[in-house]
Amino acid sequence: MDWLDALQRLRDERTPAVIVTLAMVRGHAPRNGGAKMVVAPDAVHGTVGGGNLEQTATDRAREMLAAAAAEPELLTMTLSDKTTTDYGVQCCGGEVTMLLEPVPVAASVAVFGVGHVGIELARILGRQQLELHLVDSRSEMLAPERLGVPGVSGILGDAVASVHLHHEPVPEAGLALLPPGAHVLIMTHDHVEDLAITDTALRHAALGSIGLIGSHSKWARFRTQLLDLGHDETALARVETPIGIPEVAGKAPATIAVSVAARLLQLIAQPDPGDVQPMTD
């Protein structure tokens, strides 16, 4: 499989990878400059020359994957029979410098409820490199007349996010469509829907953060109901409410959306979702 086709397939499968490129070749080497391969956790596509050169690059790429490295690296190797190597001798006589570029999996975010705040949030998140799911029980909230066509027209016409629209009459069913690690934002028009989505989200251990819009009094009621539904205090601590950052004050939908988006980007930037501490203000 061509490395570019392989990379697209890995992105579609939400599998992280590292692109290895022969950035510079001095003297003789098995491949010319510009040769590429893609290293995934359990596969390699393409070749940069085989032998010790390729195996060393593969090992380093997999170390980067294991560490969730975000920054590219340069790896220089001398192809000489006088050089100590781990995987045999390559005595081409040249020197190569390889560029190792991580290709992380894009963050996935689901907004449940595309009302006044939800649509403003969609405008902002649509400009981020992520997978954006917009879920609503009301088909008119997702109509082209309101949202346009993502990447083509309307308010999402210039979206760089991969946007997915889901009309779900039972909105909590949309949680089953999300990949592991997805961040969930709950802001529907109906507190009954909000509660059902929150309850179901808490039963999905593989989700990332769970954010719930609303007041302290709303959460007090929800907390009692969620305890009655069998959730314990550890589970309830996964819910962040009110969502947003306190430094951005105001109740206008666009202002709330800015606050929520800022907090979400903070969570996405955190390397370990398990370390996220819920906000209490």
PDB file of C-alpha atoms in Angstrom:
ATOM      1  CA  MET A   1       0.000   0.000   0.000  1.00  0.00           C
ATOM      2  CA  ASP A   2       1.277   3.478  -0.875  1.00  0.00           C
ATOM      3  CA  TRP A   3       2.357   5.423   2.220  1.00  0.00           C
ATOM      4  CA  LEU A   4      -0.111   8.229   1.517  1.00  0.00           C
ATOM      5  CA  ASP A   5      -3.030   5.797   1.146  1.00  0.00           C
ATOM      6  CA  ALA A   6      -1.898   4.051   4.318  1.00  0.00           C
ATOM      7  CA  LEU A   7      -1.771   7.342   6.198  1.00  0.00           C
ATOM      8  CA  GLN A   8      -5.303   8.228   5.109  1.00  0.00           C
ATOM      9  CA  ARG A   9      -6.566   4.814   6.188  1.00  0.00           C
ATOM     10  CA  LEU A  10      -4.895   5.187   9.575  1.00  0.00           C
ATOM     11  CA  ARG A  11      -6.467   8.638  10.011  1.00  0.00           C
ATOM     12  CA  ASP A  12      -9.876   7.217   9.115  1.00  0.00           C
ATOM     13  CA  GLU A  13      -9.332   4.434  11.653  1.00  0.00           C
ATOM     14  CA  ARG A  14      -8.162   6.982  14.258  1.00  0.00           C
ATOM     15  CA  THR A  15      -4.802   5.271  14.630  1.00  0.00           C
ATOM     16  CA  PRO A  16      -1.763   7.458  15.443  1.00  0.00           C
ATOM     17  CA  ALA A  17       1.299   7.190  13.228  1.00  0.00           C
ATOM     18  CA  VAL A  18       4.710   8.680  12.501  1.00  0.00           C
ATOM     19  CA  ILE A  19       5.838   9.724   9.022  1.00  0.00           C
ATOM     20  CA  VAL A  20       9.524   8.971   8.438  1.00  0.00           C
ATOM     21  CA  THR A  21      11.163  10.956   5.619  1.00  0.00           C
ATOM     22  CA  LEU A  22      14.715  10.753   4.301  1.00  0.00           C
ATOM     23  CA  ALA A  23      15.244  14.487   4.635  1.00  0.00           C
ATOM     24  CA  MET A  24      18.936  14.564   3.670  1.00  0.00           C
ATOM     25  CA  VAL A  25      21.294  12.062   2.068  1.00  0.00           C
ATOM     26  CA  ARG A  26      25.058  12.515   1.859  1.00  0.00           C
ATOM     27  CA  GLY A  27      27.019  10.003  -0.153  1.00  0.00           C
ATOM     28  CA  HIS A  28      25.486   6.625  -0.880  1.00  0.00           C
ATOM     29  CA  ALA A  29      22.265   5.345   0.732  1.00  0.00           C
ATOM     30  CA  PRO A  30      19.661   2.679  -0.083  1.00  0.00           C
ATOM     31  CA  ARG A  31      17.044   5.311  -1.035  1.00  0.00           C
ATOM     32  CA  ASN A  32      17.152   8.846  -2.368  1.00  0.00           C
ATOM     33  CA  GLY A  33      16.137  11.872  -0.368  1.00  0.00           C
ATOM     34  CA  GLY A  34      12.380  12.265  -0.011  1.00  0.00           C
ATOM     35  CA  ALA A  35      11.664   8.543   0.455  1.00  0.00           C
ATOM     36  CA  LYS A  36       8.959   8.009   3.065  1.00  0.00           C
ATOM     37  CA  MET A  37       7.378   5.369   5.244  1.00  0.00           C
ATOM     38  CA  VAL A  38       4.563   5.456   7.755  1.00  0.00           C
ATOM     39  CA  VAL A  39       4.999   3.707  11.092  1.00  0.00           C
ATOM     40  CA  ALA A  40       1.874   2.676  13.004  1.00  0.00           C
ATOM     41  CA  PRO A  41       1.784   0.848  16.348  1.00  0.00           C
ATOM     42  CA  ASP A  42       1.505  -2.533  14.624  1.00  0.00           C
ATOM     43  CA  ALA A  43       2.422  -1.954  10.979  1.00  0.00           C
ATOM     44  CA  VAL A  44       4.875  -0.210   8.651  1.00  0.00           C
ATOM     45  CA  HIS A  45       3.958   1.092   5.193  1.00  0.00           C
ATOM     46  CA  GLY A  46       6.548   2.085   2.611  1.00  0.00           C
ATOM     47  CA  THR A  47      10.316   1.930   3.029  1.00  0.00           C
ATOM     48  CA  VAL A  48      13.275   4.239   3.579  1.00  0.00           C
ATOM     49  CA  GLY A  49      15.859   1.626   2.700  1.00  0.00           C
ATOM     50  CA  GLY A  50      15.487  -1.433   4.887  1.00  0.00           C
ATOM     51  CA  GLY A  51      18.109  -2.902   7.161  1.00  0.00           C
ATOM     52  CA  ASN A  52      19.487  -1.217  10.255  1.00  0.00           C
ATOM     53  CA  LEU A  53      18.506   2.217   8.944  1.00  0.00           C
ATOM     54  CA  GLU A  54      14.837   1.368   8.664  1.00  0.00           C
ATOM     55  CA  GLN A  55      14.600  -0.723  11.835  1.00  0.00           C
ATOM     56  CA  THR A  56      16.236   1.988  13.923  1.00  0.00           C
ATOM     57  CA  ALA A  57      13.807   4.586  12.557  1.00  0.00           C
ATOM     58  CA  THR A  58      10.879   2.227  13.176  1.00  0.00           C
ATOM     59  CA  ASP A  59      11.918   1.632  16.784  1.00  0.00           C
ATOM     60  CA  ARG A  60      12.290   5.351  17.444  1.00  0.00           C
ATOM     61  CA  ALA A  61       8.936   6.081  15.795  1.00  0.00           C
ATOM     62  CA  ARG A  62       7.221   3.541  18.024  1.00  0.00           C
ATOM     63  CA  GLU A  63       8.869   5.040  21.102  1.00  0.00           C
ATOM     64  CA  MET A  64       7.386   8.385  20.028  1.00  0.00           C
ATOM     65  CA  LEU A  65       3.975   6.775  19.600  1.00  0.00           C
ATOM     66  CA  ALA A  66       4.149   5.186  23.049  1.00  0.00           C
ATOM     67  CA  ALA A  67       5.031   8.571  24.565  1.00  0.00           C
ATOM     68  CA  ALA A  68       2.341  10.392  22.541  1.00  0.00           C
ATOM     69  CA  ALA A  69       5.080  12.726  21.293  1.00  0.00           C
ATOM     70  CA  ALA A  70       3.792  15.797  19.476  1.00  0.00           C
ATOM     71  CA  GLU A  71       7.010  17.379  18.204  1.00  0.00           C
ATOM     72  CA  PRO A  72       8.957  16.128  15.154  1.00  0.00           C
ATOM     73  CA  GLU A  73      12.509  14.817  15.536  1.00  0.00           C
ATOM     74  CA  LEU A  74      15.598  14.474  13.374  1.00  0.00           C
ATOM     75  CA  LEU A  75      17.519  11.204  13.397  1.00  0.00           C
ATOM     76  CA  THR A  76      20.950  11.056  11.743  1.00  0.00           C
ATOM     77  CA  MET A  77      22.702   7.771  10.937  1.00  0.00           C
ATOM     78  CA  THR A  78      26.037   6.895   9.364  1.00  0.00           C
ATOM     79  CA  LEU A  79      25.943   3.901   7.027  1.00  0.00           C
ATOM     80  CA  SER A  80      29.345   2.414   7.694  1.00  0.00           C
ATOM     81  CA  ASP A  81      30.706  -0.979   8.657  1.00  0.00           C
ATOM     82  CA  LYS A  82      32.611   0.818  11.407  1.00  0.00           C
ATOM     83  CA  THR A  83      29.416   2.021  13.062  1.00  0.00           C
ATOM     84  CA  THR A  84      27.943  -0.007  15.925  1.00  0.00           C
ATOM     85  CA  THR A  85      24.332  -0.886  15.140  1.00  0.00           C
ATOM     86  CA  ASP A  86      21.583  -3.000  16.649  1.00  0.00           C
ATOM     87  CA  TYR A  87      20.269  -4.556  13.441  1.00  0.00           C
ATOM     88  CA  GLY A  88      23.231  -5.563  11.295  1.00  0.00           C
ATOM     89  CA  VAL A  89      25.660  -3.651   9.078  1.00  0.00           C
ATOM     90  CA  GLN A  90      24.875  -1.252   6.242  1.00  0.00           C
ATOM     91  CA  CYS A  91      28.104  -0.162   4.597  1.00  0.00           C
ATOM     92  CA  CYS A  92      26.775   2.076   1.831  1.00  0.00           C
ATOM     93  CA  GLY A  93      29.212   4.729   2.992  1.00  0.00           C
ATOM     94  CA  GLY A  94      26.784   7.590   3.259  1.00  0.00           C
ATOM     95  CA  GLU A  95      24.993   9.500   5.965  1.00  0.00           C
ATOM     96  CA  VAL A  96      21.266  10.077   6.170  1.00  0.00           C
ATOM     97  CA  THR A  97      19.124  12.395   8.231  1.00  0.00           C
ATOM     98  CA  MET A  98      15.520  11.344   8.738  1.00  0.00           C
ATOM     99  CA  LEU A  99      12.607  13.507   9.827  1.00  0.00           C
ATOM    100  CA  LEU A 100      10.144  11.739  12.124  1.00  0.00           C
ATOM    101  CA  GLU A 101       6.790  13.544  12.192  1.00  0.00           C
ATOM    102  CA  PRO A 102       4.036  12.387  14.577  1.00  0.00           C
ATOM    103  CA  VAL A 103       0.531  12.302  13.116  1.00  0.00           C
ATOM    104  CA  PRO A 104      -1.728  12.202  16.182  1.00  0.00           C
ATOM    105  CA  VAL A 105      -5.363  11.221  16.192  1.00  0.00           C
ATOM    106  CA  ALA A 106      -7.581  14.287  16.007  1.00  0.00           C
ATOM    107  CA  ALA A 107      -9.565  14.994  19.163  1.00  0.00           C
ATOM    108  CA  SER A 108     -13.230  14.061  18.961  1.00  0.00           C
ATOM    109  CA  VAL A 109     -15.919  16.341  20.413  1.00  0.00           C
ATOM    110  CA  ALA A 110     -19.674  15.800  20.555  1.00  0.00           C
ATOM    111  CA  VAL A 111     -22.081  18.659  21.187  1.00  0.00           C
ATOM    112  CA  PHE A 112     -25.487  17.413  22.307  1.00  0.00           C
ATOM    113  CA  GLY A 113     -27.973  20.183  21.585  1.00  0.00           C
ATOM    114  CA  VAL A 114     -27.467  22.651  18.744  1.00  0.00           C
ATOM    115  CA  GLY A 115     -29.592  25.474  20.114  1.00  0.00           C
ATOM    116  CA  HIS A 116     -28.469  29.046  20.720  1.00  0.00           C
ATOM    117  CA  VAL A 117     -25.266  28.109  22.555  1.00  0.00           C
ATOM    118  CA  GLY A 118     -24.675  24.941  20.566  1.00  0.00           C
ATOM    119  CA  ILE A 119     -24.689  26.680  17.207  1.00  0.00           C
ATOM    120  CA  GLU A 120     -22.273  29.342  18.440  1.00  0.00           C
ATOM    121  CA  LEU A 121     -20.039  26.604  19.798  1.00  0.00           C
ATOM    122  CA  ALA A 122     -20.213  24.812  16.443  1.00  0.00           C
ATOM    123  CA  ARG A 123     -18.959  27.977  14.731  1.00  0.00           C
ATOM    124  CA  ILE A 124     -15.902  28.073  17.003  1.00  0.00           C
ATOM    125  CA  LEU A 125     -15.101  24.358  17.125  1.00  0.00           C
ATOM    126  CA  GLY A 126     -15.593  24.060  13.386  1.00  0.00           C
ATOM    127  CA  ARG A 127     -12.410  26.120  13.020  1.00  0.00           C
ATOM    128  CA  GLN A 128     -10.353  23.579  14.989  1.00  0.00           C
ATOM    129  CA  GLN A 129      -8.569  20.496  13.680  1.00  0.00           C
ATOM    130  CA  LEU A 130     -10.840  17.942  15.311  1.00  0.00           C
ATOM    131  CA  GLU A 131     -13.704  15.554  14.702  1.00  0.00           C
ATOM    132  CA  LEU A 132     -16.913  17.393  15.574  1.00  0.00           C
ATOM    133  CA  HIS A 133     -20.221  15.616  16.151  1.00  0.00           C
ATOM    134  CA  LEU A 134     -23.374  17.736  16.396  1.00  0.00           C
ATOM    135  CA  VAL A 135     -26.295  15.806  17.887  1.00  0.00           C
ATOM    136  CA  ASP A 136     -29.894  16.970  18.319  1.00  0.00           C
ATOM    137  CA  SER A 137     -33.289  15.337  18.740  1.00  0.00           C
ATOM    138  CA  ARG A 138     -34.849  18.089  16.599  1.00  0.00           C
ATOM    139  CA  SER A 139     -34.168  17.661  12.889  1.00  0.00           C
ATOM    140  CA  GLU A 140     -34.712  21.353  12.175  1.00  0.00           C
ATOM    141  CA  MET A 141     -31.703  22.254  14.330  1.00  0.00           C
ATOM    142  CA  LEU A 142     -29.469  20.361  11.903  1.00  0.00           C
ATOM    143  CA  ALA A 143     -31.168  21.426   8.673  1.00  0.00           C
ATOM    144  CA  PRO A 144     -29.011  22.841   5.840  1.00  0.00           C
ATOM    145  CA  GLU A 145     -31.114  25.998   5.981  1.00  0.00           C
ATOM    146  CA  ARG A 146     -29.759  26.595   9.481  1.00  0.00           C
ATOM    147  CA  LEU A 147     -26.257  25.098   9.501  1.00  0.00           C
ATOM    148  CA  GLY A 148     -25.451  25.063   5.820  1.00  0.00           C
ATOM    149  CA  VAL A 149     -23.332  22.239   4.429  1.00  0.00           C
ATOM    150  CA  PRO A 150     -20.092  21.661   6.378  1.00  0.00           C
ATOM    151  CA  GLY A 151     -17.107  22.637   4.285  1.00  0.00           C
ATOM    152  CA  VAL A 152     -19.309  24.023   1.520  1.00  0.00           C
ATOM    153  CA  SER A 153     -21.761  26.689   2.643  1.00  0.00           C
ATOM    154  CA  GLY A 154     -23.400  28.400   5.596  1.00  0.00           C
ATOM    155  CA  ILE A 155     -21.916  28.947   9.044  1.00  0.00           C
ATOM    156  CA  LEU A 156     -19.856  25.762   8.736  1.00  0.00           C
ATOM    157  CA  GLY A 157     -18.832  26.445   5.159  1.00  0.00           C
ATOM    158  CA  ASP A 158     -15.246  27.246   6.170  1.00  0.00           C
ATOM    159  CA  ALA A 159     -14.979  24.457   8.727  1.00  0.00           C
ATOM    160  CA  VAL A 160     -11.627  22.710   8.989  1.00  0.00           C
ATOM    161  CA  ALA A 161     -13.041  20.179  11.450  1.00  0.00           C
ATOM    162  CA  SER A 162     -14.503  16.919  10.222  1.00  0.00           C
ATOM    163  CA  VAL A 163     -18.167  17.633  10.974  1.00  0.00           C
ATOM    164  CA  HIS A 164     -20.784  14.918  11.485  1.00  0.00           C
ATOM    165  CA  LEU A 165     -24.474  15.752  11.943  1.00  0.00           C
ATOM    166  CA  HIS A 166     -26.661  13.304  13.877  1.00  0.00           C
ATOM    167  CA  HIS A 167     -30.423  13.610  14.173  1.00  0.00           C
ATOM    168  CA  GLU A 168     -31.186  11.326  17.122  1.00  0.00           C
ATOM    169  CA  PRO A 169     -34.793  11.329  18.444  1.00  0.00           C
ATOM    170  CA  VAL A 170     -33.310   9.581  21.504  1.00  0.00           C
ATOM    171  CA  PRO A 171     -30.169  11.709  21.747  1.00  0.00           C
ATOM    172  CA  GLU A 172     -28.263   9.558  24.243  1.00  0.00           C
ATOM    173  CA  ALA A 173     -28.141   6.910  21.503  1.00  0.00           C
ATOM    174  CA  GLY A 174     -25.634   9.182  19.795  1.00  0.00           C
ATOM    175  CA  LEU A 175     -23.048   8.316  22.427  1.00  0.00           C
ATOM    176  CA  ALA A 176     -22.632   4.887  20.854  1.00  0.00           C
ATOM    177  CA  LEU A 177     -21.411   6.580  17.660  1.00  0.00           C
ATOM    178  CA  LEU A 178     -18.435   8.245  19.340  1.00  0.00           C
ATOM    179  CA  PRO A 179     -14.855   6.948  19.360  1.00  0.00           C
ATOM    180  CA  PRO A 180     -12.991   6.251  22.618  1.00  0.00           C
ATOM    181  CA  GLY A 181     -11.729   9.396  24.297  1.00  0.00           C
ATOM    182  CA  ALA A 182     -14.406  11.645  22.805  1.00  0.00           C
ATOM    183  CA  HIS A 183     -15.245  14.774  24.796  1.00  0.00           C
ATOM    184  CA  VAL A 184     -18.970  15.251  25.424  1.00  0.00           C
ATOM    185  CA  LEU A 185     -20.731  18.597  25.864  1.00  0.00           C
ATOM    186  CA  ILE A 186     -24.368  18.404  26.994  1.00  0.00           C
ATOM    187  CA  MET A 187     -26.560  21.447  26.324  1.00  0.00           C
ATOM    188  CA  THR A 188     -29.924  20.372  24.936  1.00  0.00           C
ATOM    189  CA  HIS A 189     -33.200  22.292  25.143  1.00  0.00           C
ATOM    190  CA  ASP A 190     -34.661  19.768  27.598  1.00  0.00           C
ATOM    191  CA  HIS A 191     -33.394  18.930  31.103  1.00  0.00           C
ATOM    192  CA  VAL A 192     -34.855  15.433  30.736  1.00  0.00           C
ATOM    193  CA  GLU A 193     -32.657  14.892  27.689  1.00  0.00           C
ATOM    194  CA  ASP A 194     -29.672  16.385  29.517  1.00  0.00           C
ATOM    195  CA  LEU A 195     -30.149  13.968  32.400  1.00  0.00           C
ATOM    196  CA  ALA A 196     -30.529  10.942  30.117  1.00  0.00           C
ATOM    197  CA  ILE A 197     -27.387  11.856  28.162  1.00  0.00           C
ATOM    198  CA  THR A 198     -25.414  12.457  31.362  1.00  0.00           C
ATOM    199  CA  ASP A 199     -26.574   9.147  32.838  1.00  0.00           C
ATOM    200  CA  THR A 200     -25.632   7.244  29.675  1.00  0.00           C
ATOM    201  CA  ALA A 201     -22.305   9.059  29.283  1.00  0.00           C
ATOM    202  CA  LEU A 202     -21.322   8.047  32.821  1.00  0.00           C
ATOM    203  CA  ARG A 203     -21.835   4.417  31.806  1.00  0.00           C
ATOM    204  CA  HIS A 204     -19.292   4.812  28.980  1.00  0.00           C
ATOM    205  CA  ALA A 205     -15.944   4.574  30.745  1.00  0.00           C
ATOM    206  CA  ALA A 206     -14.013   5.114  27.505  1.00  0.00           C
ATOM    207  CA  LEU A 207     -15.291   8.651  26.955  1.00  0.00           C
ATOM    208  CA  GLY A 208     -13.072  11.631  27.673  1.00  0.00           C
ATOM    209  CA  SER A 209     -14.467  14.606  29.558  1.00  0.00           C
ATOM    210  CA  ILE A 210     -18.185  15.150  30.212  1.00  0.00           C
ATOM    211  CA  GLY A 211     -19.376  18.749  30.371  1.00  0.00           C
ATOM    212  CA  LEU A 212     -22.894  19.772  31.398  1.00  0.00           C
ATOM    213  CA  ILE A 213     -24.298  23.248  30.881  1.00  0.00           C
ATOM    214  CA  GLY A 214     -26.419  24.760  33.625  1.00  0.00           C
ATOM    215  CA  SER A 215     -26.541  26.247  37.074  1.00  0.00           C
ATOM    216  CA  HIS A 216     -25.481  24.917  40.462  1.00  0.00           C
ATOM    217  CA  SER A 217     -29.140  24.279  41.322  1.00  0.00           C
ATOM    218  CA  LYS A 218     -29.589  22.214  38.146  1.00  0.00           C
ATOM    219  CA  TRP A 219     -26.580  20.100  39.067  1.00  0.00           C
ATOM    220  CA  ALA A 220     -27.869  19.654  42.620  1.00  0.00           C
ATOM    221  CA  ARG A 221     -31.072  18.125  41.225  1.00  0.00           C
ATOM    222  CA  PHE A 222     -29.200  16.051  38.675  1.00  0.00           C
ATOM    223  CA  ARG A 223     -26.756  14.825  41.284  1.00  0.00           C
ATOM    224  CA  THR A 224     -29.560  13.444  43.451  1.00  0.00           C
ATOM    225  CA  GLN A 225     -31.188  11.778  40.452  1.00  0.00           C
ATOM    226  CA  LEU A 226     -27.925  10.292  39.198  1.00  0.00           C
ATOM    227  CA  LEU A 227     -27.187   8.839  42.635  1.00  0.00           C
ATOM    228  CA  ASP A 228     -30.663   7.279  42.574  1.00  0.00           C
ATOM    229  CA  LEU A 229     -29.783   5.794  39.169  1.00  0.00           C
ATOM    230  CA  GLY A 230     -26.851   3.949  40.724  1.00  0.00           C
ATOM    231  CA  HIS A 231     -23.887   6.238  40.119  1.00  0.00           C
ATOM    232  CA  ASP A 232     -21.419   6.827  42.930  1.00  0.00           C
ATOM    233  CA  GLU A 233     -19.427   9.919  43.880  1.00  0.00           C
ATOM    234  CA  THR A 234     -16.433   8.811  41.819  1.00  0.00           C
ATOM    235  CA  ALA A 235     -18.594   8.613  38.725  1.00  0.00           C
ATOM    236  CA  LEU A 236     -20.236  11.982  39.375  1.00  0.00           C
ATOM    237  CA  ALA A 237     -16.796  13.595  39.639  1.00  0.00           C
ATOM    238  CA  ARG A 238     -16.399  12.946  35.911  1.00  0.00           C
ATOM    239  CA  VAL A 239     -19.046  15.566  35.167  1.00  0.00           C
ATOM    240  CA  GLU A 240     -17.770  19.119  34.864  1.00  0.00           C
ATOM    241  CA  THR A 241     -20.498  21.663  35.539  1.00  0.00           C
ATOM    242  CA  PRO A 242     -20.914  24.522  35.035  1.00  0.00           C
ATOM    243  CA  ILE A 243     -18.745  24.191  31.934  1.00  0.00           C
ATOM    244  CA  GLY A 244     -16.542  26.987  30.759  1.00  0.00           C
ATOM    245  CA  ILE A 245     -13.858  29.110  32.360  1.00  0.00           C
ATOM    246  CA  PRO A 246     -14.860  31.626  35.019  1.00  0.00           C
ATOM    247  CA  GLU A 247     -12.650  34.357  33.535  1.00  0.00           C
ATOM    248  CA  VAL A 248     -15.119  34.690  30.643  1.00  0.00           C
ATOM    249  CA  ALA A 249     -18.299  36.046  32.188  1.00  0.00           C
ATOM    250  CA  GLY A 250     -21.641  36.735  30.535  1.00  0.00           C
ATOM    251  CA  LYS A 251     -24.835  34.953  29.573  1.00  0.00           C
ATOM    252  CA  ALA A 252     -25.053  35.737  25.864  1.00  0.00           C
ATOM    253  CA  PRO A 253     -24.908  32.498  23.829  1.00  0.00           C
ATOM    254  CA  ALA A 254     -21.795  33.588  21.919  1.00  0.00           C
ATOM    255  CA  THR A 255     -20.029  34.496  25.176  1.00  0.00           C
ATOM    256  CA  ILE A 256     -20.913  31.180  26.797  1.00  0.00           C
ATOM    257  CA  ALA A 257     -19.674  29.385  23.671  1.00  0.00           C
ATOM    258  CA  VAL A 258     -16.306  31.159  23.872  1.00  0.00           C
ATOM    259  CA  SER A 259     -15.985  30.153  27.530  1.00  0.00           C
ATOM    260  CA  VAL A 260     -16.917  26.522  26.850  1.00  0.00           C
ATOM    261  CA  ALA A 261     -14.618  26.271  23.828  1.00  0.00           C
ATOM    262  CA  ALA A 262     -11.697  27.688  25.809  1.00  0.00           C
ATOM    263  CA  ARG A 263     -12.189  25.126  28.567  1.00  0.00           C
ATOM    264  CA  LEU A 264     -12.561  22.309  26.052  1.00  0.00           C
ATOM    265  CA  LEU A 265      -9.292  23.218  24.349  1.00  0.00           C
ATOM    266  CA  GLN A 266      -7.621  23.133  27.763  1.00  0.00           C
ATOM    267  CA  LEU A 267      -8.927  19.599  28.293  1.00  0.00           C
ATOM    268  CA  ILE A 268      -7.846  18.465  24.826  1.00  0.00           C
ATOM    269  CA  ALA A 269      -4.339  19.761  25.495  1.00  0.00           C
ATOM    270  CA  GLN A 270      -4.042  17.736  28.698  1.00  0.00           C
ATOM    271  CA  PRO A 271      -2.111  14.525  27.958  1.00  0.00           C
ATOM    272  CA  ASP A 272      -4.060  12.313  30.368  1.00  0.00           C
ATOM    273  CA  PRO A 273      -7.869  12.777  30.614  1.00  0.00           C
ATOM    274  CA  GLY A 274      -7.755  10.833  33.848  1.00  0.00           C
ATOM    275  CA  ASP A 275      -5.902  13.706  35.430  1.00  0.00           C
ATOM    276  CA  VAL A 276      -8.667  16.209  34.654  1.00  0.00           C
ATOM    277  CA  GLN A 277     -10.142  17.721  37.816  1.00  0.00           C
ATOM    278  CA  PRO A 278     -13.735  18.963  37.570  1.00  0.00           C
ATOM    279  CA  MET A 279     -14.304  22.671  38.007  1.00  0.00           C
ATOM    280  CA  THR A 280     -16.528  23.742  40.886  1.00  0.00           C
ATOM    281  CA  ASP A 281     -17.099  27.339  39.858  1.00  0.00           C
TER     282      ASP A 281
END
